Amino acid sequence: MTTLDRTTCETGRAGFGLPGFAGRALGLAYRAMKMRSERAAMQAMPDFLLKDMGINRWQIEHYTSVRHTRSDPDGMHR
């Protein structure tokens, strides 16, 4: 392997192209379905359980949003 070949291999972007795009799209779809089910489960909870978790009913949308879950990979904010 020449220096040029090694440089090309080391600096190439992983996930660039159709297979990478498909994987990212499937991952995004999976996260969306998971958030939707988590949101429905939280909406079905009684207020006293939500209070025990430290959130109000009106905060459910915020805690199950895409922005919030991306910065918090395990889904547990509090």
mmCIF file of C-alpha atoms in Angstrom:
data_model
loop_
_atom_site.group_PDB
_atom_site.id
_atom_site.type_symbol
_atom_site.label_atom_id
_atom_site.label_comp_id
_atom_site.label_asym_id
_atom_site.label_seq_id
_atom_site.Cartn_x
_atom_site.Cartn_y
_atom_site.Cartn_z
ATOM 1 C CA MET A 1 0.000 0.000 0.000
ATOM 2 C CA THR A 2 1.442 3.335 -0.979
ATOM 3 C CA THR A 3 1.257 6.487 1.087
ATOM 4 C CA LEU A 4 -1.439 7.864 -1.221
ATOM 5 C CA ASP A 5 -3.580 4.714 -0.814
ATOM 6 C CA ARG A 6 -3.254 4.820 2.963
ATOM 7 C CA THR A 7 -4.209 8.506 3.049
ATOM 8 C CA THR A 8 -7.272 7.884 0.919
ATOM 9 C CA CYS A 9 -8.401 5.004 3.139
ATOM 10 C CA GLU A 10 -7.846 6.886 6.381
ATOM 11 C CA THR A 11 -9.553 10.109 5.338
ATOM 12 C CA GLY A 12 -12.532 8.601 3.493
ATOM 13 C CA ARG A 13 -15.913 9.399 5.050
ATOM 14 C CA ALA A 14 -17.724 6.416 6.471
ATOM 15 C CA GLY A 15 -21.405 6.339 5.659
ATOM 16 C CA PHE A 16 -21.152 8.478 2.542
ATOM 17 C CA GLY A 17 -23.292 7.199 -0.299
ATOM 18 C CA LEU A 18 -26.477 5.194 -0.637
ATOM 19 C CA PRO A 19 -25.800 2.498 2.026
ATOM 20 C CA GLY A 20 -24.862 5.170 4.590
ATOM 21 C CA PHE A 21 -27.896 7.241 3.691
ATOM 22 C CA ALA A 22 -30.214 4.226 3.989
ATOM 23 C CA GLY A 23 -28.774 3.360 7.401
ATOM 24 C CA ARG A 24 -29.214 6.900 8.660
ATOM 25 C CA ALA A 25 -32.774 7.014 7.301
ATOM 26 C CA LEU A 26 -33.657 3.728 8.991
ATOM 27 C CA GLY A 27 -32.106 4.923 12.243
ATOM 28 C CA LEU A 28 -34.103 8.146 12.097
ATOM 29 C CA ALA A 29 -37.316 6.230 11.387
ATOM 30 C CA TYR A 30 -36.612 3.895 14.329
ATOM 31 C CA ARG A 31 -36.004 6.842 16.682
ATOM 32 C CA ALA A 32 -39.230 8.497 15.519
ATOM 33 C CA MET A 33 -41.263 5.349 16.185
ATOM 34 C CA LYS A 34 -39.625 4.924 19.591
ATOM 35 C CA MET A 35 -40.332 8.545 20.545
ATOM 36 C CA ARG A 36 -43.947 8.196 19.452
ATOM 37 C CA SER A 37 -44.463 5.120 21.638
ATOM 38 C CA GLU A 38 -42.686 6.759 24.592
ATOM 39 C CA ARG A 39 -44.839 9.866 24.189
ATOM 40 C CA ALA A 40 -48.024 7.754 24.133
ATOM 41 C CA ALA A 41 -46.915 5.830 27.230
ATOM 42 C CA MET A 42 -46.189 9.038 29.112
ATOM 43 C CA GLN A 43 -49.511 10.576 28.069
ATOM 44 C CA ALA A 44 -51.267 7.504 29.490
ATOM 45 C CA MET A 45 -49.548 7.884 32.880
ATOM 46 C CA PRO A 46 -51.438 9.459 35.774
ATOM 47 C CA ASP A 47 -50.271 12.871 36.946
ATOM 48 C CA PHE A 48 -48.797 11.581 40.211
ATOM 49 C CA LEU A 49 -46.379 9.296 38.318
ATOM 50 C CA LEU A 50 -45.296 12.135 36.053
ATOM 51 C CA LYS A 51 -44.756 14.268 39.161
ATOM 52 C CA ASP A 52 -42.580 11.495 40.638
ATOM 53 C CA MET A 53 -40.442 11.655 37.488
ATOM 54 C CA GLY A 54 -40.179 15.421 37.879
ATOM 55 C CA ILE A 55 -42.127 16.521 34.806
ATOM 56 C CA ASN A 56 -45.524 18.036 34.086
ATOM 57 C CA ARG A 57 -47.926 16.771 31.430
ATOM 58 C CA TRP A 58 -47.209 19.805 29.223
ATOM 59 C CA GLN A 59 -43.460 18.943 29.238
ATOM 60 C CA ILE A 60 -43.938 15.495 27.666
ATOM 61 C CA GLU A 61 -43.610 16.873 24.134
ATOM 62 C CA HIS A 62 -40.308 18.548 25.060
ATOM 63 C CA TYR A 63 -38.797 15.468 26.683
ATOM 64 C CA THR A 64 -39.743 13.224 23.768
ATOM 65 C CA SER A 65 -38.630 15.582 20.991
ATOM 66 C CA VAL A 66 -35.895 14.823 18.467
ATOM 67 C CA ARG A 67 -33.699 17.642 19.751
ATOM 68 C CA HIS A 68 -33.799 16.356 23.306
ATOM 69 C CA THR A 69 -33.159 12.691 22.524
ATOM 70 C CA ARG A 70 -30.215 13.364 20.215
ATOM 71 C CA SER A 71 -28.286 15.131 22.964
ATOM 72 C CA ASP A 72 -29.286 12.419 25.442
ATOM 73 C CA PRO A 73 -28.594 9.012 23.816
ATOM 74 C CA ASP A 74 -29.953 6.825 26.611
ATOM 75 C CA GLY A 75 -33.210 8.790 26.797
ATOM 76 C CA MET A 76 -32.956 9.551 30.510
ATOM 77 C CA HIS A 77 -32.794 13.253 31.248
ATOM 78 C CA ARG A 78 -33.733 13.298 34.908
#
